[in-house]
Coordinates of C-alpha atoms in Angstrom, one line a residue:
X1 CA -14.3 -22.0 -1.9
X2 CA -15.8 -22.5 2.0
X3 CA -13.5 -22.2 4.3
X4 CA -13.8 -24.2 7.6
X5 CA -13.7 -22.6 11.5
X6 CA -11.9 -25.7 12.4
X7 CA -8.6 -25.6 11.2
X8 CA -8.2 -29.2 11.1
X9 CA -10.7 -29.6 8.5
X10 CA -8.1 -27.4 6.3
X11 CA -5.1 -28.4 4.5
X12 CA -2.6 -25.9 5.5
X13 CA -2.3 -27.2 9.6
X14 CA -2.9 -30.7 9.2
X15 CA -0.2 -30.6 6.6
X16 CA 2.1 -28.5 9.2
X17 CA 1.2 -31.0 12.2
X18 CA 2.3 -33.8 10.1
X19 CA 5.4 -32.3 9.4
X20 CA 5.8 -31.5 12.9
X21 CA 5.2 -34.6 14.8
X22 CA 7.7 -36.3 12.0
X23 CA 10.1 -34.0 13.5
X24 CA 9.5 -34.9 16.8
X25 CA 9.3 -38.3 16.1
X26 CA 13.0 -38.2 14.7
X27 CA 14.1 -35.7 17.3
X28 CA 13.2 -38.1 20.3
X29 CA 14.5 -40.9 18.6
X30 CA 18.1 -39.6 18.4
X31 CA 18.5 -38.2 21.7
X32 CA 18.7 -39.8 25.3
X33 CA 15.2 -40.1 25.5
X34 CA 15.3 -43.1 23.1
X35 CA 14.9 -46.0 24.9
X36 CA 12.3 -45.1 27.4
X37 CA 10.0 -44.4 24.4
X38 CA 11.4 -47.6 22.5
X39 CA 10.6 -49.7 25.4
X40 CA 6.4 -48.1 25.2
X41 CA 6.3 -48.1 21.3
X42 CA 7.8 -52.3 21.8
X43 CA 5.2 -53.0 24.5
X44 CA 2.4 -55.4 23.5
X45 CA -1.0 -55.3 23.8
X46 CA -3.2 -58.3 23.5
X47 CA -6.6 -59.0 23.2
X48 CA -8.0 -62.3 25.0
X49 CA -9.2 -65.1 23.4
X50 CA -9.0 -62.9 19.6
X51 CA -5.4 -63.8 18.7
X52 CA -4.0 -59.9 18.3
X53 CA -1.0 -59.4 20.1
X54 CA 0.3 -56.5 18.6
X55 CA 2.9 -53.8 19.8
X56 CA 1.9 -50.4 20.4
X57 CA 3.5 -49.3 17.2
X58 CA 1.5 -51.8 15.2
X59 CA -1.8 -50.9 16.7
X60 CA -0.6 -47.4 15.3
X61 CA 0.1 -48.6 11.9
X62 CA -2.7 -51.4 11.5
X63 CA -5.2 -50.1 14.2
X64 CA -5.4 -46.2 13.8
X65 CA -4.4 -45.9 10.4
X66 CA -7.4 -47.9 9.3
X67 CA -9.1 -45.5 10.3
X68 CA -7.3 -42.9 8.4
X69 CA -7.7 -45.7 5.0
X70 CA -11.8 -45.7 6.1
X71 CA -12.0 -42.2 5.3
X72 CA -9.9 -42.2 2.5
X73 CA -12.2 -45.0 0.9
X74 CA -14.7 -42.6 1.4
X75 CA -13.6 -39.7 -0.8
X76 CA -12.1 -42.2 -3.3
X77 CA -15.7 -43.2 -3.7
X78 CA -16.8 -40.1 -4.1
X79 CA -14.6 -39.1 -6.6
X80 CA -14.9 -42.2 -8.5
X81 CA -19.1 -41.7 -8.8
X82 CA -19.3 -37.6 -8.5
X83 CA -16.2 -36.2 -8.6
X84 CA -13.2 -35.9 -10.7
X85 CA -12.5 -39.2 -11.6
X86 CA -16.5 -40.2 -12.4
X87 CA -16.0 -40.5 -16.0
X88 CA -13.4 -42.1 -18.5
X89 CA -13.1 -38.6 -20.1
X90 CA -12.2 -36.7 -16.8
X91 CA -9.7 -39.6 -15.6
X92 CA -7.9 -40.4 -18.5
X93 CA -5.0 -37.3 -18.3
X94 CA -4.2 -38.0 -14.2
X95 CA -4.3 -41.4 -14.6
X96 CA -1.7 -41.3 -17.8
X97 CA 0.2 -38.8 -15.8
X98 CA -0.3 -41.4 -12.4
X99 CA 1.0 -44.2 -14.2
X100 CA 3.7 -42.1 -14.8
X101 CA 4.4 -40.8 -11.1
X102 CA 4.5 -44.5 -10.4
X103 CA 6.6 -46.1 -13.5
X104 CA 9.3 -43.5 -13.3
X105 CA 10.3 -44.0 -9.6
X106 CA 9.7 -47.3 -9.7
X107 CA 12.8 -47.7 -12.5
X108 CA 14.8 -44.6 -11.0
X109 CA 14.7 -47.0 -7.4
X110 CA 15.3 -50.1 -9.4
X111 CA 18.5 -48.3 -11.0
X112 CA 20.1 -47.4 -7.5
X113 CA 18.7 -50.1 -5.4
X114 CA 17.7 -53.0 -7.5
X115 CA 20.2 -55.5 -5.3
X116 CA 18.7 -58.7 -3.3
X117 CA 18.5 -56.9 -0.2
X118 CA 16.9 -53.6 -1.4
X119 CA 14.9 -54.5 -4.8
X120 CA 11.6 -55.0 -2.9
X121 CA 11.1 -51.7 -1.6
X122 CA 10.4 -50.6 -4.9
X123 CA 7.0 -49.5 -4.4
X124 CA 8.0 -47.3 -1.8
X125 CA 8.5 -44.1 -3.8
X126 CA 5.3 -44.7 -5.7
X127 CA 3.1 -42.8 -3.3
X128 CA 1.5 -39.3 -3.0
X129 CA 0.7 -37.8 0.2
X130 CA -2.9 -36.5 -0.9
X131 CA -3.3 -34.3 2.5
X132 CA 0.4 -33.1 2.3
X133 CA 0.7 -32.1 -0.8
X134 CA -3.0 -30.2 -0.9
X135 CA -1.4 -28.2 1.8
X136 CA 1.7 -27.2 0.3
X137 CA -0.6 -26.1 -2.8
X138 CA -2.7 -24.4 -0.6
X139 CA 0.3 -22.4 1.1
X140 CA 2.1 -21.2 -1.9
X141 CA -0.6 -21.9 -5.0
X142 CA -2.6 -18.8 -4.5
X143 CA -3.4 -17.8 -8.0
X144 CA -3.2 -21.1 -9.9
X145 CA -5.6 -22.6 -12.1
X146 CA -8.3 -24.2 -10.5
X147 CA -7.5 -27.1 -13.0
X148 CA -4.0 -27.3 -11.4
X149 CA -5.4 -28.3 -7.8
X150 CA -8.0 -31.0 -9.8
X151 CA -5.1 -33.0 -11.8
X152 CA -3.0 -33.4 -8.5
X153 CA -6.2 -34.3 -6.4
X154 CA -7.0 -36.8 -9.4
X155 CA -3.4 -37.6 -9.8
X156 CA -2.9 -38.4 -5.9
X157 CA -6.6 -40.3 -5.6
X158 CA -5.3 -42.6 -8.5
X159 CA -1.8 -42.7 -6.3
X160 CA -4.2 -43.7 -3.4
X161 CA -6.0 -46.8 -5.5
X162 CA -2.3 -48.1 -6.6
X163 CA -0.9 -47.7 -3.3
X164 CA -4.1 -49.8 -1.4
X165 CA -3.6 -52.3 -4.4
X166 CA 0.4 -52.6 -3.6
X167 CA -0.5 -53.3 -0.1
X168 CA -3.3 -56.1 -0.4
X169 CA -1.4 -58.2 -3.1
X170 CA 2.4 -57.6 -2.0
X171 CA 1.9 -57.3 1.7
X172 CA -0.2 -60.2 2.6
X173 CA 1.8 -63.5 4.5
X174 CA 0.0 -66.7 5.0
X175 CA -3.4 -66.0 4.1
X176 CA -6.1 -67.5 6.3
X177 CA -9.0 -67.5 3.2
X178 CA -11.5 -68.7 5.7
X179 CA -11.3 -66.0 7.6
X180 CA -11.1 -63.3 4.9
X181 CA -13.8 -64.5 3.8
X182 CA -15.8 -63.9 7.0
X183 CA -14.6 -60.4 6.5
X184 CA -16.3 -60.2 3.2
X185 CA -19.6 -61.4 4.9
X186 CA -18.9 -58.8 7.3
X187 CA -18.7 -56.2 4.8
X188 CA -21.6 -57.6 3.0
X189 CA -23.5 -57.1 6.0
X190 CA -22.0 -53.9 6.9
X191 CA -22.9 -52.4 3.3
X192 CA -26.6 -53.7 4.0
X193 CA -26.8 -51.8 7.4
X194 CA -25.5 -48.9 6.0
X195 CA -28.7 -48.8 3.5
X196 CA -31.1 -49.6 6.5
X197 CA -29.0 -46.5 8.4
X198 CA -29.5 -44.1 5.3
X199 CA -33.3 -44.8 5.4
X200 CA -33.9 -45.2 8.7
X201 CA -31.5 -43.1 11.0
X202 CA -32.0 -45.2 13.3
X203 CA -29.1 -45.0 16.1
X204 CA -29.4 -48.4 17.1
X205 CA -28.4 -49.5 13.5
X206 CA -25.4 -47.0 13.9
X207 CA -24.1 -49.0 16.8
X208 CA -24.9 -52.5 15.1
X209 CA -22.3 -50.9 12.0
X210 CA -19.3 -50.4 14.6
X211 CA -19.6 -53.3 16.0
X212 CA -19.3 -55.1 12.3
X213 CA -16.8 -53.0 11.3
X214 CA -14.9 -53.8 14.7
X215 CA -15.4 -57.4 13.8
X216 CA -14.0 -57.0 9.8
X217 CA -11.4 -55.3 10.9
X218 CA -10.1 -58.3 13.3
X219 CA -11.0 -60.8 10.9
X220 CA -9.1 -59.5 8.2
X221 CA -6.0 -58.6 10.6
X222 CA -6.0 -62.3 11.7
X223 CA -6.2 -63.3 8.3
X224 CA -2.6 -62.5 7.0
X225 CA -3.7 -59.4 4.8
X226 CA -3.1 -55.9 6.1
X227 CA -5.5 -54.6 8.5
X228 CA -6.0 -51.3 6.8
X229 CA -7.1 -53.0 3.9
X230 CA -10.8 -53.5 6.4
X231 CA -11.4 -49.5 6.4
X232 CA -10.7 -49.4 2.5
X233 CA -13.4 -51.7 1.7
X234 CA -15.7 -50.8 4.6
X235 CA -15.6 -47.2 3.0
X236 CA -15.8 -48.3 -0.3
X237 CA -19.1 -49.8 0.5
X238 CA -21.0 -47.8 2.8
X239 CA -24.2 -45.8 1.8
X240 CA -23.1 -42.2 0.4
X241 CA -24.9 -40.3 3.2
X242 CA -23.8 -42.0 5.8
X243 CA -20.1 -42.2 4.8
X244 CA -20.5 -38.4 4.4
X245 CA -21.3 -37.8 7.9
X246 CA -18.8 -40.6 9.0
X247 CA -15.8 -39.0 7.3
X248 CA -16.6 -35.2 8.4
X249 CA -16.9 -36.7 11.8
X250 CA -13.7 -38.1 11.0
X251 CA -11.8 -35.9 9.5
X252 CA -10.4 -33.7 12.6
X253 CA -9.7 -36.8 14.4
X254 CA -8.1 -38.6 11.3
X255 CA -6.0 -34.7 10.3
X256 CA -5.1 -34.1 14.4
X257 CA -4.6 -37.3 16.0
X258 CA -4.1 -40.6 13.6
X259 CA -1.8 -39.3 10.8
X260 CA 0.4 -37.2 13.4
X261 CA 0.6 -40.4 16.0
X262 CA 1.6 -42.6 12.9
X263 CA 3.9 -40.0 11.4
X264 CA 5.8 -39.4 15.1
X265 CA 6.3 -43.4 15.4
X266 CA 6.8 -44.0 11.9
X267 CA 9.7 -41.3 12.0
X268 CA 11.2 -42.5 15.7
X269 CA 14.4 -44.5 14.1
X270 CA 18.2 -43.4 14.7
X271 CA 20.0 -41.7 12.2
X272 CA 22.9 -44.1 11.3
X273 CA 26.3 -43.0 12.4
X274 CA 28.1 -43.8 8.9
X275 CA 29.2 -41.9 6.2
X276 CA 27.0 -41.5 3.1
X277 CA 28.6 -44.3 0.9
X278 CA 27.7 -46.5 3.6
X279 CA 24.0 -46.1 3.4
X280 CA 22.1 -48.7 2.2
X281 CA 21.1 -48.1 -1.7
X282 CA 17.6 -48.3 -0.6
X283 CA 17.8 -45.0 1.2
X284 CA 19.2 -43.2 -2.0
X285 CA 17.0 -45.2 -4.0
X286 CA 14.0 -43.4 -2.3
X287 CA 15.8 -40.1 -1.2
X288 CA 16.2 -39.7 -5.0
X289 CA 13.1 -41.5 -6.5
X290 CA 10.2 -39.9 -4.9
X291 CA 11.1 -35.8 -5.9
X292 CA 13.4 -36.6 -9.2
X293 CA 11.2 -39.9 -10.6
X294 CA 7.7 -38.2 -9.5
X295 CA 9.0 -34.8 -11.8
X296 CA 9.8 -36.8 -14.5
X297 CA 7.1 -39.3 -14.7
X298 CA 4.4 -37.0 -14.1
X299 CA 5.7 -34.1 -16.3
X300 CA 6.4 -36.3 -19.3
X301 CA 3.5 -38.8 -19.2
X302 CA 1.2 -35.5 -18.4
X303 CA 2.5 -33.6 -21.3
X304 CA 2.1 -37.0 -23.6
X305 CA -1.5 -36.9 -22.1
X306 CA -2.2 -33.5 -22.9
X307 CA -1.2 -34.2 -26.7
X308 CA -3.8 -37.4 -26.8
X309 CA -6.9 -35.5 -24.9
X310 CA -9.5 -35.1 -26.6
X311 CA -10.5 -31.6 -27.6
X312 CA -11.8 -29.4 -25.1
X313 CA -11.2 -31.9 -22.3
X314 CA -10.4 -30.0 -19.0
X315 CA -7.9 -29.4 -17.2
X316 CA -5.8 -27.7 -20.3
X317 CA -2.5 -27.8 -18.1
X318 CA 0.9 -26.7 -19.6
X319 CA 4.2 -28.3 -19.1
X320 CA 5.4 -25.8 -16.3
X321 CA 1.9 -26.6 -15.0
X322 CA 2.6 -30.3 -15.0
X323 CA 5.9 -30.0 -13.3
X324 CA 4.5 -28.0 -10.5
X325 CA 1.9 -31.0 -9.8
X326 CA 5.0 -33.1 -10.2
X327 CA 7.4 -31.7 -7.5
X328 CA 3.9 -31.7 -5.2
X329 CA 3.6 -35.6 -6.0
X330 CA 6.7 -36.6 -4.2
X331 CA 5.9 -35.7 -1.5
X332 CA 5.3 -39.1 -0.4
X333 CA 4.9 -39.2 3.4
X334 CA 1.9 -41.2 5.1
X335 CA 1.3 -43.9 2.4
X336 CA 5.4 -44.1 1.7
X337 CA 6.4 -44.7 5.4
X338 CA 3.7 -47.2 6.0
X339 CA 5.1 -48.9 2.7
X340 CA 8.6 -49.1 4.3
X341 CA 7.7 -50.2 7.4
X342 CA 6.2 -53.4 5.0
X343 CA 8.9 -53.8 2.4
X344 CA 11.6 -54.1 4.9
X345 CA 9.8 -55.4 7.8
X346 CA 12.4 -58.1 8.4
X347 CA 15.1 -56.0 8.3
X348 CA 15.6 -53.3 10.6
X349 CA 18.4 -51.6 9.7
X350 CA 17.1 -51.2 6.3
X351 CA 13.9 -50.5 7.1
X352 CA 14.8 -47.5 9.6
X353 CA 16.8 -45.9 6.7
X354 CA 14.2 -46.5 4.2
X355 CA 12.2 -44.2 6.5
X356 CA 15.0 -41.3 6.7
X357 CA 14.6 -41.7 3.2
X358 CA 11.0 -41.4 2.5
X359 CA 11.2 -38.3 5.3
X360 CA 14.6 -36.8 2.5
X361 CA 12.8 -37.3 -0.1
X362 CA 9.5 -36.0 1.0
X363 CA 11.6 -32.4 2.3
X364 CA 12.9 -32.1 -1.1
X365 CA 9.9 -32.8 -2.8
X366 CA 8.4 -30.3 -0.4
X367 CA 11.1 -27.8 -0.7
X368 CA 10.8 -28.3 -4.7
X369 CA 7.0 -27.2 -4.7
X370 CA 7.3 -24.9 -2.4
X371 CA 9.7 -23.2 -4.8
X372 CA 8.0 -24.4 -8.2
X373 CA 4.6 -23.8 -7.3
X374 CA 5.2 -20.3 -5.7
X375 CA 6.5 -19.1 -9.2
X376 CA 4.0 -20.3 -11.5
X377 CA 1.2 -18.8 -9.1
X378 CA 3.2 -15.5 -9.4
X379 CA 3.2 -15.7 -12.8
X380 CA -0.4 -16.8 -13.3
X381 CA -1.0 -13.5 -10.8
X382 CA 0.8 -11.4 -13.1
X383 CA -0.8 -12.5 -16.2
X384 CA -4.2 -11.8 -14.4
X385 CA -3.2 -8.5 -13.1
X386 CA -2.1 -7.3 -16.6
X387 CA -5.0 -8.4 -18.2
X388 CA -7.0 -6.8 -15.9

């Protein structure tokens, strides 16, 4: 395995500085310092004669964080034409066991939270934190399976694909087609530069592509539909050398400065000063539907896709296996706050407690694996060390 100098092209610290600025996030919030930093995260920016007006935290969450989706188009790209998900054969077991990971909670939410108010934040507890939950393997998996880390990276790129679909078709308001549609020129052109940049190398070309990507990105923002949705399709798109060398350029700018930024103002809300049974159902609902749905689902619908495999089909994971990878997948995080900051945008009260509950669920998750995964790679260390 190569191991990078720069620790934020590892999984370990960016996984810990997430955590961290969360923390700080929720700290600050709760403490006298809350209203100074309310007042800066409330400010607005505008940009003349474009239209955006957006507060500083939505610049976060549609601004920066397309950034983070551009790179995360990238590697599902890959994966989808040379990695683990580039034939029917390899995807068909993570993407049983994903449908599961996202069924299950869906139903377990539904169950506690299914009311008027709290029914649409279903597909809050349907995400995996890919970069999280890598981490956490990668702190406490030493002596697993090498097919253990390849079903959850499957498992949390097909997580990734359902999560980008939830927010394009559930998320958009008052779509402007017109100008969507000049975003799709945009990326039309934007793919054709990229070709002309892979042959060429020309810098000049380079430029030109920021520029266009710029542009799709405000198009699509003005449009109605979420503004990360831009950096998915402009890194679904772009020629595979170039996207290479755009997402490791990326990548410690995305790991040290995007996700920790959107995870500290995600995570800045108050902690309600009521007693449990006055929570709204839609923080149980998540608190309880990302780590016990995401164990279920993806334990059972992996074991039922482990039976149905064909012969010989890698990775031969077995059940304690499976709910390892399932305690890993909820931890929701990044794609789950940005999902209740959507579902419950009108309301703020349950919105900020749909946060604290992604943030519960996420530690339990977190705690789970740390716990699960840490005896299965002791036992798999065993087993070698006696058979040695």
């Amino acid at each position: 395995m190569r191991i990078s100098a720069n620790p934020l092209r590892g999984q370990q610290f960016p996984a810990f500085l997430l955590l961290a600025a969360a923390g700080l996030g929720l700290l600050l919030a709760n403490i006298p310092t809350h209203d100074a930093l309310a007042a800066v995260l409330h400010a607005h920016i505008a940009i003349p004669g474009t239209g955006l007006d957006l507060s500083v935290a939505h610049w976060v969450s549609d601004g920066l964080l397309a950034i983070f989706f551009l790179v995360v188009a990238i590697e599902l790209r890959h994966e989808l034409t040379h990695g683990e998900l580039n034939s029917v054969r390899k995807a068909v077991q993570p993407a049983i066991a994903a449908a599961g990971g996202v069924i299950v909670p869906i139903a377990v939410y539904l169950m506690i939270a299914g009311g008027p108010e709290t029914a649409g934040g279903w597909p809050i507890p349907t995400a995996t934190d890919i970069a999280f939950a890598l981490g956490v393997l990668a702190m406490f998996g030493r002596g697993l399976p090498s097919g253990v880390r390849v079903f959850l990276l499957a498992l949390a790129i097909l997580d990734d694909i359902i999560g980008i679909i939830f927010i394009a078709v559930l998320f958009a308001h008052d779509v402007d087609w017109l100008l969507f549609l000049l975003a799709v020129v945009c990326v039309a052109v934007f793919w054709l530069l990229s070709r002309w940049l892979h042959a060429s190398g020309h810098l000049g070309i380079a430029v030109t592509m920021g520029l266009v990507g710029v542009l799709t990105w405000g198009l699509v923002a003005a449009s109605g539909i979420h503004a990360t949705i831009a950096g998915v399709m402009l890194g679904l798109v772009m020629a595979p050398v170039p996207a290479e060398r755009v997402r490791h350029a990326l990548e410690p700018t995305v790991n040290g400065f995007i996700l920790p930024v959107f995870a500290f103002v995600a995570a800045f809300v108050v902690i309600p000063s009521v007693s449990p049974r006055e929570l709204s159902p839609a923080f149980w609902g998540i608190v309880i539907a990302l780590p016990v749905g995401k164990i279920i689902g993806i334990g059972l619908f992996g074991w039922v896709s482990m039976l149905i495999r064909p012969r010989g089909t890698a990775p031969g994971l077995v059940f304690a296996d499976l709910i390892a990878a399932g305690t890993l997948g909820g931890i929701g995080f990044t794609v789950s706050l940005l999902l209740a900051n959507l579902a419950f945008a009108d309301d703020a009260g349950i919105r900020d407690q749909a946060i604290l509950g992604v943030l519960g669920g996420s530690l339990i998750a977190l705690a789970l694996a740390a716990v699960f995964v840490s005896l299965r790679a002791r036992w798999y260390r065993q087993v070698s060390a006696a058979s040695e």
